[in-house]
């Protein structure tokens, strides 16, 4: 008999958003500068004003550099957490440890890392990385060992591994007030599960149906137990499409799908490199899983919608939750009930959607989380 899923502690659930440096998405190809400082500041402030706990700053081989974006966002906000995506192998881990510790001081303890090992050979080679998939994860394991030791221990140290070697490294800057600098981690391959369960504080997944998400949580839990750890926190990412009513939301969703499937969406996908060479499918397991879910049907569970995933070839965080704020809030809470601690949401109209989420969606989620936490304490 399969054990019943364990809900996440209701009072520890975090809501994350995502910021970029230009106003663009699958339905809004950017026509302005790659780095728009005013827009970046407004985008970060909208998340802080809306009550988000953190924002993800993504990673791509040709994108704006994430630590610089995080520093700018930190200077224009007061409490918003900054989750900086980082690809091991591009810089040496000794430099990375000091980079993020320094940023953590200037932001007064608001930094966390999202480790993105990389699932696409073409993207990796754009930055000179020619290691095969599983070796990249082996290198990440070593990389995170160095980071963790650099942040959590003092004094000079030597290291000799398969991918990194140094002698006498003695970092003088460690995380702000000697706090635990958190590691988030993504990936859905066997190699990813092994390394992420061993090293991560939070394991990040893309938005699959409840059953498939529960299976991934169980896999991460087994790998964590094998490494002598408890299951890390679990994050799931979605693209909510809201309307005042469910009917209005579905009308908007189909309009978004039409745009993604048309010339506007095609131009965006070409710009960010999501069209796979020779028309082949994605290499990374996460995208393959999303496409497999989409093949099973358009709508899953309460309101998880997958045609947007098919339209972008499985590229990235692409499954939607469609409905009124009440419907989408209920769907988010369904994931909390199976053990999800963190939910990342971002929209197709990035800035305005972030404002709408903060005004219409997050208060409903927070209210119900507080109610369930109170009920759990009383019982």
CSV table of C-alpha atoms in Angstrom, one decimal:
chain,number,residue,atom,x,y,z
A,1,UNK,CA,0.0,0.0,0.0
A,2,UNK,CA,1.3,3.5,-0.9
A,3,UNK,CA,1.7,5.8,2.0
A,4,UNK,CA,-0.5,8.9,2.1
A,5,UNK,CA,1.3,12.1,1.2
A,6,UNK,CA,2.3,14.3,4.1
A,7,UNK,CA,1.3,18.0,3.8
A,8,UNK,CA,3.9,20.7,4.0
A,9,UNK,CA,3.9,22.6,7.3
A,10,UNK,CA,1.4,25.3,6.5
A,11,UNK,CA,3.3,28.1,8.2
A,12,UNK,CA,6.5,27.5,6.3
A,13,UNK,CA,5.1,27.7,2.7
A,14,UNK,CA,6.9,30.3,0.5
A,15,UNK,CA,5.6,32.0,-2.6
A,16,UNK,CA,8.2,32.9,-5.2
A,17,UNK,CA,8.1,35.0,-8.4
A,18,UNK,CA,10.6,35.7,-11.1
A,19,UNK,CA,12.1,38.9,-12.5
A,20,UNK,CA,14.0,39.8,-15.6
A,21,UNK,CA,15.7,42.9,-17.0
A,22,UNK,CA,13.3,43.5,-19.9
A,23,UNK,CA,9.5,43.3,-20.5
A,24,UNK,CA,9.3,40.1,-22.5
A,25,UNK,CA,7.7,36.7,-22.5
A,26,UNK,CA,6.3,34.1,-24.9
A,27,UNK,CA,3.6,36.6,-25.9
A,28,UNK,CA,5.6,39.8,-25.5
A,29,UNK,CA,8.8,39.8,-27.5
A,30,UNK,CA,11.1,42.5,-26.2
A,31,UNK,CA,11.5,45.5,-28.4
A,32,UNK,CA,13.6,47.6,-26.0
A,33,UNK,CA,17.0,47.3,-24.4
A,34,UNK,CA,18.2,43.9,-23.0
A,35,UNK,CA,18.8,45.7,-19.6
A,36,UNK,CA,16.1,48.2,-18.7
A,37,UNK,CA,17.0,49.4,-15.2
A,38,UNK,CA,13.7,51.2,-14.5
A,39,UNK,CA,11.7,48.2,-15.5
A,40,UNK,CA,13.9,45.9,-13.5
A,41,UNK,CA,13.4,48.0,-10.4
A,42,UNK,CA,9.6,48.2,-10.9
A,43,UNK,CA,9.4,44.5,-11.4
A,44,UNK,CA,11.3,43.7,-8.2
A,45,UNK,CA,9.2,46.3,-6.3
A,46,UNK,CA,6.0,44.8,-7.6
A,47,UNK,CA,6.9,41.5,-6.1
A,48,UNK,CA,7.9,43.0,-2.8
A,49,UNK,CA,4.7,45.1,-2.6
A,50,UNK,CA,2.7,42.0,-3.5
A,51,UNK,CA,4.0,39.9,-0.6
A,52,UNK,CA,6.2,37.5,-2.5
A,53,UNK,CA,8.9,35.9,-0.4
A,54,UNK,CA,11.6,35.7,-3.1
A,55,UNK,CA,12.2,36.2,-6.8
A,56,UNK,CA,14.1,33.9,-9.1
A,57,UNK,CA,16.7,35.5,-11.4
A,58,UNK,CA,17.1,33.1,-14.2
A,59,UNK,CA,20.2,31.9,-16.1
A,60,UNK,CA,21.0,31.6,-19.8
A,61,UNK,CA,24.3,31.7,-21.6
A,62,UNK,CA,23.4,35.0,-23.3
A,63,UNK,CA,21.3,36.6,-20.6
A,64,UNK,CA,22.1,39.5,-18.2
A,65,UNK,CA,24.4,38.3,-15.5
A,66,UNK,CA,22.4,37.3,-12.5
A,67,UNK,CA,24.5,38.5,-9.5
A,68,UNK,CA,24.5,42.0,-11.0
A,69,UNK,CA,20.7,41.9,-11.5
A,70,UNK,CA,20.3,40.6,-7.9
A,71,UNK,CA,22.5,43.5,-6.6
A,72,UNK,CA,20.4,46.0,-8.4
A,73,UNK,CA,17.2,44.5,-7.2
A,74,UNK,CA,18.5,44.4,-3.6
A,75,UNK,CA,19.3,48.1,-3.8
A,76,UNK,CA,15.7,48.9,-4.9
A,77,UNK,CA,13.9,46.7,-2.3
A,78,UNK,CA,14.0,46.2,1.4
A,79,UNK,CA,13.1,42.6,2.3
A,80,UNK,CA,12.6,40.6,-0.9
A,81,UNK,CA,14.6,37.4,-1.1
A,82,UNK,CA,16.9,37.0,-4.2
A,83,UNK,CA,17.2,33.5,-5.6
A,84,UNK,CA,20.0,33.7,-8.1
A,85,UNK,CA,20.3,30.9,-10.7
A,86,UNK,CA,23.8,29.7,-11.1
A,87,UNK,CA,25.5,27.2,-13.5
A,88,UNK,CA,28.4,25.2,-12.0
A,89,UNK,CA,31.4,24.9,-14.3
A,90,UNK,CA,31.4,28.4,-15.7
A,91,UNK,CA,33.5,29.8,-12.8
A,92,UNK,CA,35.6,28.2,-10.1
A,93,UNK,CA,33.7,27.4,-6.9
A,94,UNK,CA,36.2,29.3,-4.8
A,95,UNK,CA,35.2,32.5,-6.7
A,96,UNK,CA,31.5,31.6,-6.6
A,97,UNK,CA,31.6,31.2,-2.8
A,98,UNK,CA,33.0,34.7,-2.3
A,99,UNK,CA,30.8,36.2,-4.9
A,100,UNK,CA,27.6,35.1,-3.2
A,101,UNK,CA,28.8,35.7,0.3
A,102,UNK,CA,29.7,39.3,-0.7
A,103,UNK,CA,26.3,39.7,-2.3
A,104,UNK,CA,24.7,38.3,0.8
A,105,UNK,CA,26.3,41.0,2.9
A,106,UNK,CA,25.3,43.9,0.7
A,107,UNK,CA,21.7,42.6,0.6
A,108,UNK,CA,21.8,41.8,4.4
A,109,UNK,CA,21.1,38.1,4.2
A,110,UNK,CA,18.6,37.9,1.3
A,111,UNK,CA,20.5,35.7,-1.2
A,112,UNK,CA,20.0,32.0,-2.1
A,113,UNK,CA,21.3,30.0,-5.1
A,114,UNK,CA,19.3,28.0,-7.6
A,115,UNK,CA,21.8,25.5,-9.0
A,116,UNK,CA,21.1,24.9,-12.7
A,117,UNK,CA,23.5,22.1,-13.9
A,118,UNK,CA,22.2,22.2,-17.5
A,119,UNK,CA,20.3,19.6,-19.6
A,120,UNK,CA,21.1,20.8,-23.1
A,121,UNK,CA,24.5,20.1,-24.7
A,122,UNK,CA,24.1,23.0,-27.2
A,123,UNK,CA,23.4,25.5,-24.4
A,124,UNK,CA,26.4,24.2,-22.4
A,125,UNK,CA,28.8,24.5,-25.2
A,126,UNK,CA,28.0,28.2,-25.7
A,127,UNK,CA,30.0,28.7,-22.5
A,128,UNK,CA,32.7,26.2,-23.3
A,129,UNK,CA,31.3,23.2,-21.4
A,130,UNK,CA,31.7,19.9,-23.2
A,131,UNK,CA,31.1,17.5,-20.4
A,132,UNK,CA,28.4,14.9,-21.0
A,133,UNK,CA,25.2,15.1,-18.9
A,134,UNK,CA,25.9,12.7,-16.0
A,135,UNK,CA,29.5,14.1,-15.7
A,136,UNK,CA,28.0,17.6,-15.4
A,137,UNK,CA,26.1,16.4,-12.3
A,138,UNK,CA,29.1,14.7,-10.9
A,139,UNK,CA,31.0,18.0,-11.2
A,140,UNK,CA,28.0,19.8,-9.6
A,141,UNK,CA,28.2,17.5,-6.6
A,142,UNK,CA,31.9,18.4,-6.1
A,143,UNK,CA,31.1,22.1,-6.7
A,144,UNK,CA,28.4,22.2,-4.1
A,145,UNK,CA,30.7,20.4,-1.6
A,146,UNK,CA,33.2,23.2,-2.0
A,147,UNK,CA,30.5,25.9,-1.7
A,148,UNK,CA,29.1,24.4,1.4
A,149,UNK,CA,32.5,24.0,3.1
A,150,UNK,CA,33.5,27.5,2.2
A,151,UNK,CA,30.4,29.0,3.7
A,152,UNK,CA,30.1,26.7,6.8
A,153,UNK,CA,33.7,26.2,8.0
A,154,UNK,CA,36.6,28.5,8.8
A,155,UNK,CA,40.3,28.4,8.2
A,156,UNK,CA,42.5,27.4,5.2
A,157,UNK,CA,41.6,24.3,3.4
A,158,UNK,CA,42.8,22.1,0.5
A,159,UNK,CA,40.7,20.2,-1.9
A,160,UNK,CA,41.5,17.5,-4.5
A,161,UNK,CA,38.6,16.1,-6.5
A,162,UNK,CA,37.9,14.8,-10.0
A,163,UNK,CA,37.1,18.3,-11.3
A,164,UNK,CA,38.5,20.8,-8.8
A,165,UNK,CA,41.8,21.1,-7.0
A,166,UNK,CA,43.2,23.9,-4.8
A,167,UNK,CA,45.5,24.4,-1.8
A,168,UNK,CA,45.2,26.8,1.2
A,169,UNK,CA,41.9,28.5,0.2
A,170,UNK,CA,40.9,30.7,3.1
A,171,UNK,CA,37.8,32.8,2.4
A,172,UNK,CA,37.6,35.9,4.6
A,173,UNK,CA,34.0,36.6,3.6
A,174,UNK,CA,31.2,34.2,4.6
A,175,UNK,CA,27.4,34.5,4.5
A,176,UNK,CA,25.9,37.5,6.3
A,177,UNK,CA,25.9,37.0,10.1
A,178,UNK,CA,27.2,33.4,9.5
A,179,UNK,CA,23.7,32.3,8.4
A,180,UNK,CA,23.0,29.2,6.3
A,181,UNK,CA,23.0,30.3,2.7
A,182,UNK,CA,20.4,28.1,1.0
A,183,UNK,CA,20.8,26.0,-2.1
A,184,UNK,CA,17.9,25.4,-4.4
A,185,UNK,CA,18.4,22.7,-7.1
A,186,UNK,CA,16.5,21.6,-10.2
A,187,UNK,CA,16.5,18.5,-12.4
A,188,UNK,CA,14.4,15.4,-13.2
A,189,UNK,CA,17.0,12.9,-14.4
A,190,UNK,CA,18.4,10.1,-12.2
A,191,UNK,CA,21.7,11.9,-11.9
A,192,UNK,CA,19.9,15.1,-10.8
A,193,UNK,CA,17.8,13.4,-8.2
A,194,UNK,CA,21.0,11.8,-6.6
A,195,UNK,CA,23.0,15.0,-6.4
A,196,UNK,CA,20.1,17.4,-5.6
A,197,UNK,CA,18.7,15.1,-2.8
A,198,UNK,CA,22.2,15.0,-1.3
A,199,UNK,CA,23.0,18.7,-1.5
A,200,UNK,CA,19.9,20.9,-1.8
A,201,UNK,CA,17.9,22.7,0.8
A,202,UNK,CA,15.0,23.0,-1.7
A,203,UNK,CA,14.4,20.7,-4.7
A,204,UNK,CA,12.7,22.5,-7.6
A,205,UNK,CA,10.3,20.8,-10.0
A,206,UNK,CA,8.2,22.0,-12.9
A,207,UNK,CA,4.4,21.9,-12.6
A,208,UNK,CA,3.2,18.4,-13.3
A,209,UNK,CA,-0.1,16.8,-12.2
A,210,UNK,CA,-0.4,15.9,-8.5
A,211,UNK,CA,0.2,12.2,-9.0
A,212,UNK,CA,3.4,12.7,-11.0
A,213,UNK,CA,4.6,15.4,-8.6
A,214,UNK,CA,4.0,13.1,-5.7
A,215,UNK,CA,6.1,10.4,-7.5
A,216,UNK,CA,9.0,12.9,-7.9
A,217,UNK,CA,8.8,13.9,-4.3
A,218,UNK,CA,9.0,10.2,-3.3
A,219,UNK,CA,12.0,9.7,-5.5
A,220,UNK,CA,13.8,12.7,-4.0
A,221,UNK,CA,12.9,11.4,-0.6
A,222,UNK,CA,14.4,8.0,-1.3
A,223,UNK,CA,17.6,9.5,-2.7
A,224,UNK,CA,17.9,11.8,0.4
A,225,UNK,CA,17.5,8.9,2.7
A,226,UNK,CA,20.2,7.0,0.9
A,227,UNK,CA,22.4,10.1,1.5
A,228,UNK,CA,21.5,10.1,5.2
A,229,UNK,CA,19.4,13.2,4.9
A,230,UNK,CA,15.7,14.1,5.4
A,231,UNK,CA,13.8,15.1,2.3
A,232,UNK,CA,14.6,18.7,1.2
A,233,UNK,CA,11.9,21.2,0.8
A,234,UNK,CA,10.0,20.9,-2.5
A,235,UNK,CA,9.2,23.7,-4.9
A,236,UNK,CA,6.9,23.5,-7.9
A,237,UNK,CA,6.6,26.1,-10.7
A,238,UNK,CA,3.5,27.2,-12.6
A,239,UNK,CA,2.3,29.9,-15.0
A,240,UNK,CA,-1.1,31.1,-13.5
A,241,UNK,CA,-3.6,32.6,-15.9
A,242,UNK,CA,-6.2,34.5,-13.9
A,243,UNK,CA,-9.6,35.9,-14.7
A,244,UNK,CA,-12.4,37.4,-12.6
A,245,UNK,CA,-14.2,34.1,-13.2
A,246,UNK,CA,-13.1,30.7,-14.4
A,247,UNK,CA,-14.8,31.4,-17.8
A,248,UNK,CA,-12.9,34.6,-18.2
A,249,UNK,CA,-9.6,32.9,-17.3
A,250,UNK,CA,-10.1,30.2,-19.9
A,251,UNK,CA,-10.9,32.7,-22.5
A,252,UNK,CA,-7.7,34.5,-21.7
A,253,UNK,CA,-5.8,31.2,-21.7
A,254,UNK,CA,-6.8,30.4,-25.2
A,255,UNK,CA,-5.9,33.8,-26.4
A,256,UNK,CA,-2.4,33.3,-24.8
A,257,UNK,CA,-2.1,30.0,-26.5
A,258,UNK,CA,-3.0,31.4,-29.9
A,259,UNK,CA,-0.3,34.1,-29.5
A,260,UNK,CA,2.3,31.5,-28.4
A,261,UNK,CA,1.4,29.3,-31.4
A,262,UNK,CA,1.6,32.3,-33.8
A,263,UNK,CA,4.3,34.5,-35.2
A,264,UNK,CA,4.8,36.4,-31.9
A,265,UNK,CA,5.5,33.2,-29.9
A,266,UNK,CA,7.7,31.8,-32.7
A,267,UNK,CA,9.9,34.9,-32.7
A,268,UNK,CA,10.3,34.7,-28.9
A,269,UNK,CA,11.3,31.0,-29.0
A,270,UNK,CA,13.8,31.7,-31.7
A,271,UNK,CA,15.3,34.5,-29.7
A,272,UNK,CA,15.7,32.4,-26.5
A,273,UNK,CA,16.8,29.3,-28.4
A,274,UNK,CA,14.0,27.0,-27.5
A,275,UNK,CA,13.6,25.6,-31.0
A,276,UNK,CA,15.4,22.3,-30.9
A,277,UNK,CA,18.0,21.6,-33.6
A,278,UNK,CA,16.7,19.7,-36.7
A,279,UNK,CA,13.2,19.7,-35.1
A,280,UNK,CA,14.3,17.1,-32.4
A,281,UNK,CA,12.8,16.9,-29.0
A,282,UNK,CA,14.4,18.4,-25.8
A,283,UNK,CA,17.4,16.7,-24.2
A,284,UNK,CA,16.5,17.5,-20.6
A,285,UNK,CA,14.4,15.1,-18.6
A,286,UNK,CA,12.2,17.9,-17.1
A,287,UNK,CA,11.0,19.0,-20.5
A,288,UNK,CA,10.5,15.4,-21.6
A,289,UNK,CA,8.3,14.8,-18.6
A,290,UNK,CA,6.2,17.9,-19.3
A,291,UNK,CA,5.6,16.8,-22.9
A,292,UNK,CA,4.6,13.3,-21.7
A,293,UNK,CA,2.0,14.9,-19.4
A,294,UNK,CA,0.7,17.0,-22.2
A,295,UNK,CA,0.2,14.0,-24.4
A,296,UNK,CA,-2.1,12.5,-21.7
A,297,UNK,CA,-4.5,15.4,-21.9
A,298,UNK,CA,-5.0,19.1,-21.9
A,299,UNK,CA,-6.4,19.5,-18.4
A,300,UNK,CA,-5.3,17.7,-15.2
A,301,UNK,CA,-6.6,17.8,-11.7
A,302,UNK,CA,-8.3,21.0,-10.7
A,303,UNK,CA,-7.0,23.4,-13.4
A,304,UNK,CA,-3.5,22.4,-14.6
A,305,UNK,CA,-3.3,23.2,-18.3
A,306,UNK,CA,-0.7,21.7,-20.6
A,307,UNK,CA,-1.2,23.0,-24.2
A,308,UNK,CA,1.2,25.9,-23.4
A,309,UNK,CA,3.9,23.3,-22.8
A,310,UNK,CA,3.3,21.7,-26.2
A,311,UNK,CA,3.4,25.1,-27.9
A,312,UNK,CA,6.9,25.9,-26.6
A,313,UNK,CA,8.2,22.3,-27.1
A,314,UNK,CA,8.5,21.6,-23.4
A,315,UNK,CA,10.7,24.6,-22.9
A,316,UNK,CA,11.0,25.6,-19.2
A,317,UNK,CA,8.4,26.3,-16.7
A,318,UNK,CA,5.4,26.2,-19.0
A,319,UNK,CA,2.4,24.5,-17.5
A,320,UNK,CA,-0.5,26.8,-16.5
A,321,UNK,CA,-3.0,27.0,-13.7
A,322,UNK,CA,-6.1,28.5,-15.2
A,323,UNK,CA,-9.1,30.0,-13.3
A,324,UNK,CA,-10.4,32.6,-11.0
A,325,UNK,CA,-8.1,33.6,-8.0
A,326,UNK,CA,-10.2,31.2,-5.9
A,327,UNK,CA,-9.7,28.3,-8.2
A,328,UNK,CA,-6.0,28.8,-8.7
A,329,UNK,CA,-5.5,29.3,-4.9
A,330,UNK,CA,-7.2,26.0,-4.3
A,331,UNK,CA,-5.0,24.3,-6.9
A,332,UNK,CA,-1.9,25.7,-5.2
A,333,UNK,CA,-3.1,24.4,-1.9
A,334,UNK,CA,-3.6,20.9,-3.4
A,335,UNK,CA,0.1,20.8,-4.0
A,336,UNK,CA,0.8,21.9,-0.4
A,337,UNK,CA,-1.2,18.9,0.7
A,338,UNK,CA,1.1,16.5,-1.0
A,339,UNK,CA,4.2,18.0,0.5
A,340,UNK,CA,5.1,21.1,-1.6
A,341,UNK,CA,6.7,23.8,0.6
A,342,UNK,CA,7.4,26.4,-2.1
A,343,UNK,CA,5.5,27.6,-5.2
A,344,UNK,CA,7.0,29.7,-7.9
A,345,UNK,CA,4.5,31.6,-10.1
A,346,UNK,CA,5.2,33.8,-13.1
A,347,UNK,CA,2.9,35.2,-15.8
A,348,UNK,CA,2.8,35.8,-19.5
A,349,UNK,CA,2.3,39.5,-19.0
A,350,UNK,CA,5.2,39.5,-16.5
A,351,UNK,CA,4.9,42.8,-14.6
A,352,UNK,CA,1.1,43.1,-14.6
A,353,UNK,CA,0.6,39.5,-13.7
A,354,UNK,CA,2.9,39.9,-10.7
A,355,UNK,CA,0.8,42.8,-9.6
A,356,UNK,CA,-2.4,40.8,-10.1
A,357,UNK,CA,-1.0,37.8,-8.2
A,358,UNK,CA,-0.1,40.0,-5.3
A,359,UNK,CA,-3.5,41.7,-5.2
A,360,UNK,CA,-5.8,38.8,-6.0
A,361,UNK,CA,-4.1,35.5,-5.5
A,362,UNK,CA,-1.5,35.6,-2.7
A,363,UNK,CA,-3.9,36.9,-0.1
A,364,UNK,CA,-6.2,33.9,-0.7
A,365,UNK,CA,-3.4,31.5,-0.4
A,366,UNK,CA,-2.0,33.1,2.7
A,367,UNK,CA,-5.4,33.2,4.3
A,368,UNK,CA,-6.1,29.5,3.8
A,369,UNK,CA,-2.6,28.5,4.9
A,370,UNK,CA,-3.1,30.5,8.1
A,371,UNK,CA,-6.5,28.8,8.6
A,372,UNK,CA,-5.0,25.3,8.1
A,373,UNK,CA,-2.1,26.1,10.3
A,374,UNK,CA,-4.4,27.2,13.1
A,375,UNK,CA,-6.6,24.1,12.6
A,376,UNK,CA,-3.5,21.8,12.7
A,377,UNK,CA,-2.3,23.4,15.9
A,378,UNK,CA,-5.7,23.1,17.6
A,379,UNK,CA,-5.8,19.4,16.8
